[in-house]
Amino acid sequence: IELTNGDILKMTPEHRIKTKEFGDIIASKLKIGDSLISPIIQYDIKNGKKDDLFELIGIFICEGNIYRKKRFLIDNQHPGGRNSTISQTHLCIKLFEKDFKKRIDYLLKKHLKYKIKWKKRRKGKYYHYNIFDTRKEVYDYFFKLINNKFNLEEITKTKGRIKSFLTGVLISDGTLNIKRKTVVFSTANKELYQKVFRCLELMGIYFYSYKQKKLYNEKKNKSYIIEISYNSEIEKLFKWFRWNSY
């Protein structure tokens, strides 16, 4: 059985497996598109304290990006032209997410030695808090951070790191539906989805996942969805962090 995160499960046709749609069924009855509920798996991972650097990584992967481009310029001082490199660091959140902004400010002040300024910018119909930094040093910091730390080997060294990473990711791209009592994480980033999938497994959180295609601007965009719908599992998440209501 090939899963949406790329993993392959090998089992006998009579092996029983939990699904969202039909509950506990045998493997031979599975069809393409069925949603499997991840089992609780016990792993030997050190506890460790929460490391909020990995919370910052989770937030930046969801809400930010870095960009570098080389260009050729001609000016008064260099009539023959010169090569120039543009380095840009972006981070954008909604205007009403003031508590989220305060948390990001705290993390940036703690881990980044350069002062970062926010600006209110319009994006589509709405205004957002936006970081648009062109300093090479800021770009280099996030480039090294993502390349060196955004991998399962680093994230899963301790439970504290996993909790911090999931906190950053779920507060950024997760939603809590109080009426349905579900936590839903959605992303178009397959690599991020695979890491969140594995981290939830490692922490023993029951969930199910599926792919979804939505028509947007006449194009079909693929999203990877993880849904947690058991009260006991949601209670575990609330021990790590809390959602703000808007």
PDB file of C-alpha atoms in Angstrom:
ATOM      1  CA  ILE A   1       0.000   0.000   0.000  1.00  0.00           C
ATOM      2  CA  GLU A   2       1.476   3.359  -1.050  1.00  0.00           C
ATOM      3  CA  LEU A   3       0.615   6.289   1.225  1.00  0.00           C
ATOM      4  CA  THR A   4       0.326   9.975   0.301  1.00  0.00           C
ATOM      5  CA  ASN A   5       3.565  10.735   2.184  1.00  0.00           C
ATOM      6  CA  GLY A   6       5.472   8.307  -0.055  1.00  0.00           C
ATOM      7  CA  ASP A   7       5.746   5.482   2.495  1.00  0.00           C
ATOM      8  CA  ILE A   8       5.022   1.881   1.466  1.00  0.00           C
ATOM      9  CA  LEU A   9       3.169  -0.484   3.825  1.00  0.00           C
ATOM     10  CA  LYS A  10       3.587  -4.224   3.326  1.00  0.00           C
ATOM     11  CA  MET A  11       1.009  -6.556   4.882  1.00  0.00           C
ATOM     12  CA  THR A  12      -1.081  -9.660   4.236  1.00  0.00           C
ATOM     13  CA  PRO A  13      -4.537  -9.241   2.614  1.00  0.00           C
ATOM     14  CA  GLU A  14      -6.166 -10.271   5.931  1.00  0.00           C
ATOM     15  CA  HIS A  15      -4.285  -7.686   8.023  1.00  0.00           C
ATOM     16  CA  ARG A  16      -6.722  -5.368   9.807  1.00  0.00           C
ATOM     17  CA  ILE A  17      -6.214  -1.605   9.511  1.00  0.00           C
ATOM     18  CA  LYS A  18      -8.160   1.432  10.758  1.00  0.00           C
ATOM     19  CA  THR A  19      -9.788   3.796   8.260  1.00  0.00           C
ATOM     20  CA  LYS A  20     -11.767   7.013   8.634  1.00  0.00           C
ATOM     21  CA  GLU A  21     -14.629   5.884   6.389  1.00  0.00           C
ATOM     22  CA  PHE A  22     -15.189   2.255   7.444  1.00  0.00           C
ATOM     23  CA  GLY A  23     -13.454   1.812  10.778  1.00  0.00           C
ATOM     24  CA  ASP A  24     -11.490  -1.435  11.230  1.00  0.00           C
ATOM     25  CA  ILE A  25     -11.326  -3.399   7.936  1.00  0.00           C
ATOM     26  CA  ILE A  26      -9.015  -5.945   6.273  1.00  0.00           C
ATOM     27  CA  ALA A  27      -6.336  -4.651   3.899  1.00  0.00           C
ATOM     28  CA  SER A  28      -7.799  -6.363   0.801  1.00  0.00           C
ATOM     29  CA  LYS A  29     -10.935  -4.174   1.115  1.00  0.00           C
ATOM     30  CA  LEU A  30      -8.981  -0.903   0.843  1.00  0.00           C
ATOM     31  CA  LYS A  31      -9.563   1.310  -2.182  1.00  0.00           C
ATOM     32  CA  ILE A  32      -7.619   4.219  -3.650  1.00  0.00           C
ATOM     33  CA  GLY A  33      -8.572   7.378  -1.757  1.00  0.00           C
ATOM     34  CA  ASP A  34      -9.415   5.686   1.565  1.00  0.00           C
ATOM     35  CA  SER A  35      -8.068   7.574   4.581  1.00  0.00           C
ATOM     36  CA  LEU A  36      -5.981   5.498   6.979  1.00  0.00           C
ATOM     37  CA  ILE A  37      -5.717   6.378  10.661  1.00  0.00           C
ATOM     38  CA  SER A  38      -2.126   6.319  11.841  1.00  0.00           C
ATOM     39  CA  PRO A  39      -1.475   3.827  14.643  1.00  0.00           C
ATOM     40  CA  ILE A  40       0.291   4.837  17.816  1.00  0.00           C
ATOM     41  CA  ILE A  41       3.913   3.711  17.448  1.00  0.00           C
ATOM     42  CA  GLN A  42       6.349   3.748  20.324  1.00  0.00           C
ATOM     43  CA  TYR A  43       9.825   5.052  19.556  1.00  0.00           C
ATOM     44  CA  ASP A  44      12.840   5.491  21.782  1.00  0.00           C
ATOM     45  CA  ILE A  45      13.327   9.269  21.658  1.00  0.00           C
ATOM     46  CA  LYS A  46      14.915  11.349  24.377  1.00  0.00           C
ATOM     47  CA  ASN A  47      12.529  13.720  26.118  1.00  0.00           C
ATOM     48  CA  GLY A  48      14.584  16.910  26.101  1.00  0.00           C
ATOM     49  CA  LYS A  49      13.297  20.413  26.769  1.00  0.00           C
ATOM     50  CA  LYS A  50      11.300  22.311  24.166  1.00  0.00           C
ATOM     51  CA  ASP A  51      13.717  24.015  21.794  1.00  0.00           C
ATOM     52  CA  ASP A  52      11.937  27.078  20.425  1.00  0.00           C
ATOM     53  CA  LEU A  53      14.461  27.443  17.593  1.00  0.00           C
ATOM     54  CA  PHE A  54      12.501  24.626  15.933  1.00  0.00           C
ATOM     55  CA  GLU A  55       9.267  26.516  16.567  1.00  0.00           C
ATOM     56  CA  LEU A  56      10.812  29.412  14.615  1.00  0.00           C
ATOM     57  CA  ILE A  57      11.752  26.978  11.816  1.00  0.00           C
ATOM     58  CA  GLY A  58       8.176  25.658  11.659  1.00  0.00           C
ATOM     59  CA  ILE A  59       6.759  29.181  11.506  1.00  0.00           C
ATOM     60  CA  PHE A  60       9.216  30.358   8.858  1.00  0.00           C
ATOM     61  CA  ILE A  61       8.639  27.330   6.608  1.00  0.00           C
ATOM     62  CA  CYS A  62       4.886  28.039   6.703  1.00  0.00           C
ATOM     63  CA  GLU A  63       4.825  31.836   6.646  1.00  0.00           C
ATOM     64  CA  GLY A  64       8.144  32.949   5.151  1.00  0.00           C
ATOM     65  CA  ASN A  65      10.569  32.479   2.298  1.00  0.00           C
ATOM     66  CA  ILE A  66      14.008  33.561   1.127  1.00  0.00           C
ATOM     67  CA  TYR A  67      15.011  34.684  -2.340  1.00  0.00           C
ATOM     68  CA  ARG A  68      18.345  35.434  -3.996  1.00  0.00           C
ATOM     69  CA  LYS A  69      18.961  36.611  -7.540  1.00  0.00           C
ATOM     70  CA  LYS A  70      21.980  37.886  -9.442  1.00  0.00           C
ATOM     71  CA  ARG A  71      21.667  40.818 -11.835  1.00  0.00           C
ATOM     72  CA  PHE A  72      23.926  43.055 -13.958  1.00  0.00           C
ATOM     73  CA  LEU A  73      23.808  46.801 -13.167  1.00  0.00           C
ATOM     74  CA  ILE A  74      25.150  49.872 -14.929  1.00  0.00           C
ATOM     75  CA  ASP A  75      25.518  53.143 -12.985  1.00  0.00           C
ATOM     76  CA  ASN A  76      27.668  56.311 -12.845  1.00  0.00           C
ATOM     77  CA  GLN A  77      30.365  54.687 -10.720  1.00  0.00           C
ATOM     78  CA  HIS A  78      30.483  51.555 -12.887  1.00  0.00           C
ATOM     79  CA  PRO A  79      29.829  52.607 -16.506  1.00  0.00           C
ATOM     80  CA  GLY A  80      31.097  49.244 -17.673  1.00  0.00           C
ATOM     81  CA  GLY A  81      28.575  47.524 -15.476  1.00  0.00           C
ATOM     82  CA  ARG A  82      28.861  45.326 -12.389  1.00  0.00           C
ATOM     83  CA  ASN A  83      27.362  42.144 -10.996  1.00  0.00           C
ATOM     84  CA  SER A  84      24.979  42.550  -8.070  1.00  0.00           C
ATOM     85  CA  THR A  85      23.221  40.008  -5.855  1.00  0.00           C
ATOM     86  CA  ILE A  86      19.779  40.670  -4.401  1.00  0.00           C
ATOM     87  CA  SER A  87      19.016  38.826  -1.153  1.00  0.00           C
ATOM     88  CA  GLN A  88      15.476  38.968   0.222  1.00  0.00           C
ATOM     89  CA  THR A  89      13.804  37.532   3.330  1.00  0.00           C
ATOM     90  CA  HIS A  90      10.002  37.575   3.558  1.00  0.00           C
ATOM     91  CA  LEU A  91       7.553  36.751   6.323  1.00  0.00           C
ATOM     92  CA  CYS A  92       3.844  37.566   6.180  1.00  0.00           C
ATOM     93  CA  ILE A  93       0.970  37.083   8.654  1.00  0.00           C
ATOM     94  CA  LYS A  94      -2.574  38.418   8.882  1.00  0.00           C
ATOM     95  CA  LEU A  95      -3.201  41.793  10.504  1.00  0.00           C
ATOM     96  CA  PHE A  96      -5.438  40.386  13.258  1.00  0.00           C
ATOM     97  CA  GLU A  97      -2.798  37.850  14.399  1.00  0.00           C
ATOM     98  CA  LYS A  98      -1.294  40.228  16.955  1.00  0.00           C
ATOM     99  CA  ASP A  99      -0.469  37.576  19.573  1.00  0.00           C
ATOM    100  CA  PHE A 100       1.174  35.486  16.855  1.00  0.00           C
ATOM    101  CA  LYS A 101       3.218  38.531  15.833  1.00  0.00           C
ATOM    102  CA  LYS A 102       4.377  39.015  19.444  1.00  0.00           C
ATOM    103  CA  ARG A 103       5.496  35.382  19.585  1.00  0.00           C
ATOM    104  CA  ILE A 104       7.441  35.732  16.332  1.00  0.00           C
ATOM    105  CA  ASP A 105       9.029  38.951  17.638  1.00  0.00           C
ATOM    106  CA  TYR A 106      10.177  37.091  20.757  1.00  0.00           C
ATOM    107  CA  LEU A 107      11.678  34.227  18.732  1.00  0.00           C
ATOM    108  CA  LEU A 108      13.437  36.557  16.280  1.00  0.00           C
ATOM    109  CA  LYS A 109      14.880  38.676  19.096  1.00  0.00           C
ATOM    110  CA  LYS A 110      16.122  35.546  20.885  1.00  0.00           C
ATOM    111  CA  HIS A 111      17.713  33.780  17.913  1.00  0.00           C
ATOM    112  CA  LEU A 112      18.553  36.513  15.391  1.00  0.00           C
ATOM    113  CA  LYS A 113      21.046  39.238  16.271  1.00  0.00           C
ATOM    114  CA  TYR A 114      19.695  41.623  13.631  1.00  0.00           C
ATOM    115  CA  LYS A 115      16.704  43.855  14.364  1.00  0.00           C
ATOM    116  CA  ILE A 116      13.698  43.059  12.199  1.00  0.00           C
ATOM    117  CA  LYS A 117      10.968  45.572  11.344  1.00  0.00           C
ATOM    118  CA  TRP A 118       7.376  44.843  10.351  1.00  0.00           C
ATOM    119  CA  LYS A 119       5.352  46.899   7.889  1.00  0.00           C
ATOM    120  CA  LYS A 120       1.649  46.892   7.132  1.00  0.00           C
ATOM    121  CA  ARG A 121       1.158  45.952   3.493  1.00  0.00           C
ATOM    122  CA  ARG A 122      -1.843  45.204   1.379  1.00  0.00           C
ATOM    123  CA  LYS A 123      -2.003  41.703  -0.100  1.00  0.00           C
ATOM    124  CA  GLY A 124      -5.066  41.234  -2.268  1.00  0.00           C
ATOM    125  CA  LYS A 125      -8.118  42.541  -0.435  1.00  0.00           C
ATOM    126  CA  TYR A 126      -6.559  42.509   3.033  1.00  0.00           C
ATOM    127  CA  TYR A 127      -3.757  44.142   4.967  1.00  0.00           C
ATOM    128  CA  HIS A 128      -1.003  42.029   6.521  1.00  0.00           C
ATOM    129  CA  TYR A 129       1.997  42.391   8.790  1.00  0.00           C
ATOM    130  CA  ASN A 130       4.944  41.907   6.508  1.00  0.00           C
ATOM    131  CA  ILE A 131       8.711  41.513   6.910  1.00  0.00           C
ATOM    132  CA  PHE A 132      10.663  42.403   3.784  1.00  0.00           C
ATOM    133  CA  ASP A 133      14.386  42.427   4.572  1.00  0.00           C
ATOM    134  CA  THR A 134      17.118  42.848   1.951  1.00  0.00           C
ATOM    135  CA  ARG A 135      20.168  42.364   4.180  1.00  0.00           C
ATOM    136  CA  LYS A 136      22.521  39.604   3.101  1.00  0.00           C
ATOM    137  CA  GLU A 137      23.199  38.685   6.749  1.00  0.00           C
ATOM    138  CA  VAL A 138      19.501  37.994   7.450  1.00  0.00           C
ATOM    139  CA  TYR A 139      19.185  35.924   4.270  1.00  0.00           C
ATOM    140  CA  ASP A 140      22.311  33.934   5.183  1.00  0.00           C
ATOM    141  CA  TYR A 141      20.978  33.237   8.694  1.00  0.00           C
ATOM    142  CA  PHE A 142      17.693  31.732   7.457  1.00  0.00           C
ATOM    143  CA  PHE A 143      19.388  29.948   4.549  1.00  0.00           C
ATOM    144  CA  LYS A 144      21.767  28.148   6.940  1.00  0.00           C
ATOM    145  CA  LEU A 145      19.017  27.538   9.495  1.00  0.00           C
ATOM    146  CA  ILE A 146      16.702  25.830   6.996  1.00  0.00           C
ATOM    147  CA  ASN A 147      19.463  23.875   5.254  1.00  0.00           C
ATOM    148  CA  ASN A 148      21.077  22.644   8.486  1.00  0.00           C
ATOM    149  CA  LYS A 149      18.062  22.125  10.762  1.00  0.00           C
ATOM    150  CA  PHE A 150      14.996  21.490   8.564  1.00  0.00           C
ATOM    151  CA  ASN A 151      15.475  17.732   8.345  1.00  0.00           C
ATOM    152  CA  LEU A 152      14.063  14.794  10.279  1.00  0.00           C
ATOM    153  CA  GLU A 153      17.430  13.857  11.763  1.00  0.00           C
ATOM    154  CA  GLU A 154      17.682  17.223  13.552  1.00  0.00           C
ATOM    155  CA  ILE A 155      13.976  17.701  14.312  1.00  0.00           C
ATOM    156  CA  THR A 156      13.496  14.236  15.822  1.00  0.00           C
ATOM    157  CA  LYS A 157      16.562  14.146  18.078  1.00  0.00           C
ATOM    158  CA  THR A 158      14.366  14.868  21.110  1.00  0.00           C
ATOM    159  CA  LYS A 159      10.651  15.033  21.894  1.00  0.00           C
ATOM    160  CA  GLY A 160      11.177  18.655  22.895  1.00  0.00           C
ATOM    161  CA  ARG A 161      12.332  19.520  19.383  1.00  0.00           C
ATOM    162  CA  ILE A 162       9.407  17.652  17.814  1.00  0.00           C
ATOM    163  CA  LYS A 163       6.904  19.457  20.042  1.00  0.00           C
ATOM    164  CA  SER A 164       8.447  22.823  19.229  1.00  0.00           C
ATOM    165  CA  PHE A 165       8.461  22.152  15.490  1.00  0.00           C
ATOM    166  CA  LEU A 166       4.831  20.953  15.516  1.00  0.00           C
ATOM    167  CA  THR A 167       3.869  23.982  17.617  1.00  0.00           C
ATOM    168  CA  GLY A 168       5.287  26.359  14.999  1.00  0.00           C
ATOM    169  CA  VAL A 169       3.742  24.480  12.079  1.00  0.00           C
ATOM    170  CA  LEU A 170       0.266  23.971  13.557  1.00  0.00           C
ATOM    171  CA  ILE A 171      -0.060  27.519  14.892  1.00  0.00           C
ATOM    172  CA  SER A 172       0.900  28.777  11.412  1.00  0.00           C
ATOM    173  CA  ASP A 173      -1.004  26.444   9.080  1.00  0.00           C
ATOM    174  CA  GLY A 174      -3.279  24.534  11.450  1.00  0.00           C
ATOM    175  CA  THR A 175      -6.907  25.346  12.237  1.00  0.00           C
ATOM    176  CA  LEU A 176      -9.067  24.288  15.160  1.00  0.00           C
ATOM    177  CA  ASN A 177     -12.739  23.692  14.399  1.00  0.00           C
ATOM    178  CA  ILE A 178     -14.501  23.893  17.770  1.00  0.00           C
ATOM    179  CA  LYS A 179     -17.859  22.713  16.399  1.00  0.00           C
ATOM    180  CA  ARG A 180     -16.434  19.616  14.701  1.00  0.00           C
ATOM    181  CA  LYS A 181     -13.735  19.159  17.374  1.00  0.00           C
ATOM    182  CA  THR A 182     -10.980  18.689  14.819  1.00  0.00           C
ATOM    183  CA  VAL A 183      -7.513  20.067  14.178  1.00  0.00           C
ATOM    184  CA  VAL A 184      -6.703  20.329  10.468  1.00  0.00           C
ATOM    185  CA  PHE A 185      -3.286  21.002   8.960  1.00  0.00           C
ATOM    186  CA  SER A 186      -3.123  21.828   5.261  1.00  0.00           C
ATOM    187  CA  THR A 187      -0.142  22.573   3.028  1.00  0.00           C
ATOM    188  CA  ALA A 188       0.906  22.464  -0.618  1.00  0.00           C
ATOM    189  CA  ASN A 189       4.476  21.697   0.495  1.00  0.00           C
ATOM    190  CA  LYS A 190       4.921  17.917   0.230  1.00  0.00           C
ATOM    191  CA  GLU A 191       8.252  17.943   2.094  1.00  0.00           C
ATOM    192  CA  LEU A 192       6.701  19.805   5.036  1.00  0.00           C
ATOM    193  CA  TYR A 193       3.709  17.462   5.003  1.00  0.00           C
ATOM    194  CA  GLN A 194       5.969  14.400   5.177  1.00  0.00           C
ATOM    195  CA  LYS A 195       7.867  15.844   8.164  1.00  0.00           C
ATOM    196  CA  VAL A 196       4.677  16.727  10.058  1.00  0.00           C
ATOM    197  CA  PHE A 197       3.288  13.259   9.267  1.00  0.00           C
ATOM    198  CA  ARG A 198       6.386  11.571  10.722  1.00  0.00           C
ATOM    199  CA  CYS A 199       6.572  13.842  13.776  1.00  0.00           C
ATOM    200  CA  LEU A 200       2.953  13.139  14.721  1.00  0.00           C
ATOM    201  CA  GLU A 201       3.634   9.418  14.389  1.00  0.00           C
ATOM    202  CA  LEU A 202       6.704   9.687  16.592  1.00  0.00           C
ATOM    203  CA  MET A 203       4.722  11.523  19.273  1.00  0.00           C
ATOM    204  CA  GLY A 204       1.966   8.880  19.221  1.00  0.00           C
ATOM    205  CA  ILE A 205      -0.803  11.127  17.887  1.00  0.00           C
ATOM    206  CA  TYR A 206      -3.719   9.432  16.086  1.00  0.00           C
ATOM    207  CA  PHE A 207      -4.550  11.182  12.786  1.00  0.00           C
ATOM    208  CA  TYR A 208      -5.553  10.516   9.218  1.00  0.00           C
ATOM    209  CA  SER A 209      -4.313  12.157   6.035  1.00  0.00           C
ATOM    210  CA  TYR A 210      -5.389  12.642   2.446  1.00  0.00           C
ATOM    211  CA  LYS A 211      -4.706  14.673  -0.695  1.00  0.00           C
ATOM    212  CA  GLN A 212      -7.130  17.246  -2.031  1.00  0.00           C
ATOM    213  CA  LYS A 213      -7.303  19.096  -5.331  1.00  0.00           C
ATOM    214  CA  LYS A 214      -9.013  22.489  -5.532  1.00  0.00           C
ATOM    215  CA  LEU A 215      -9.661  24.656  -8.551  1.00  0.00           C
ATOM    216  CA  TYR A 216      -8.022  28.071  -8.104  1.00  0.00           C
ATOM    217  CA  ASN A 217      -7.648  30.585 -10.950  1.00  0.00           C
ATOM    218  CA  GLU A 218      -8.547  27.823 -13.416  1.00  0.00           C
ATOM    219  CA  LYS A 219      -5.730  25.642 -12.081  1.00  0.00           C
ATOM    220  CA  LYS A 220      -5.990  22.547  -9.902  1.00  0.00           C
ATOM    221  CA  ASN A 221      -3.847  22.999  -6.807  1.00  0.00           C
ATOM    222  CA  LYS A 222      -2.904  19.956  -4.742  1.00  0.00           C
ATOM    223  CA  SER A 223      -3.046  20.185  -0.941  1.00  0.00           C
ATOM    224  CA  TYR A 224      -1.897  17.660   1.639  1.00  0.00           C
ATOM    225  CA  ILE A 225      -4.265  17.420   4.601  1.00  0.00           C
ATOM    226  CA  ILE A 226      -3.730  15.998   8.089  1.00  0.00           C
ATOM    227  CA  GLU A 227      -6.755  15.835  10.373  1.00  0.00           C
ATOM    228  CA  ILE A 228      -6.829  15.057  14.104  1.00  0.00           C
ATOM    229  CA  SER A 229     -10.343  14.416  15.349  1.00  0.00           C
ATOM    230  CA  TYR A 230     -10.076  12.527  18.652  1.00  0.00           C
ATOM    231  CA  ASN A 231     -10.580  14.474  21.879  1.00  0.00           C
ATOM    232  CA  SER A 232      -7.729  12.653  23.599  1.00  0.00           C
ATOM    233  CA  GLU A 233      -5.313  13.564  20.789  1.00  0.00           C
ATOM    234  CA  ILE A 234      -6.414  17.207  20.681  1.00  0.00           C
ATOM    235  CA  GLU A 235      -5.924  17.395  24.443  1.00  0.00           C
ATOM    236  CA  LYS A 236      -2.297  16.300  23.932  1.00  0.00           C
ATOM    237  CA  LEU A 237      -1.772  19.188  21.512  1.00  0.00           C
ATOM    238  CA  PHE A 238      -3.300  21.677  23.941  1.00  0.00           C
ATOM    239  CA  LYS A 239      -0.700  20.675  26.520  1.00  0.00           C
ATOM    240  CA  TRP A 240       1.997  21.977  24.129  1.00  0.00           C
ATOM    241  CA  PHE A 241       0.357  25.198  23.002  1.00  0.00           C
ATOM    242  CA  ARG A 242      -2.978  26.977  22.626  1.00  0.00           C
ATOM    243  CA  TRP A 243      -4.928  28.416  19.708  1.00  0.00           C
ATOM    244  CA  ASN A 244      -6.256  31.971  19.721  1.00  0.00           C
ATOM    245  CA  SER A 245      -9.843  32.498  18.557  1.00  0.00           C
ATOM    246  CA  TYR A 246     -10.655  35.248  16.042  1.00  0.00           C
TER     247      TYR A 246
END
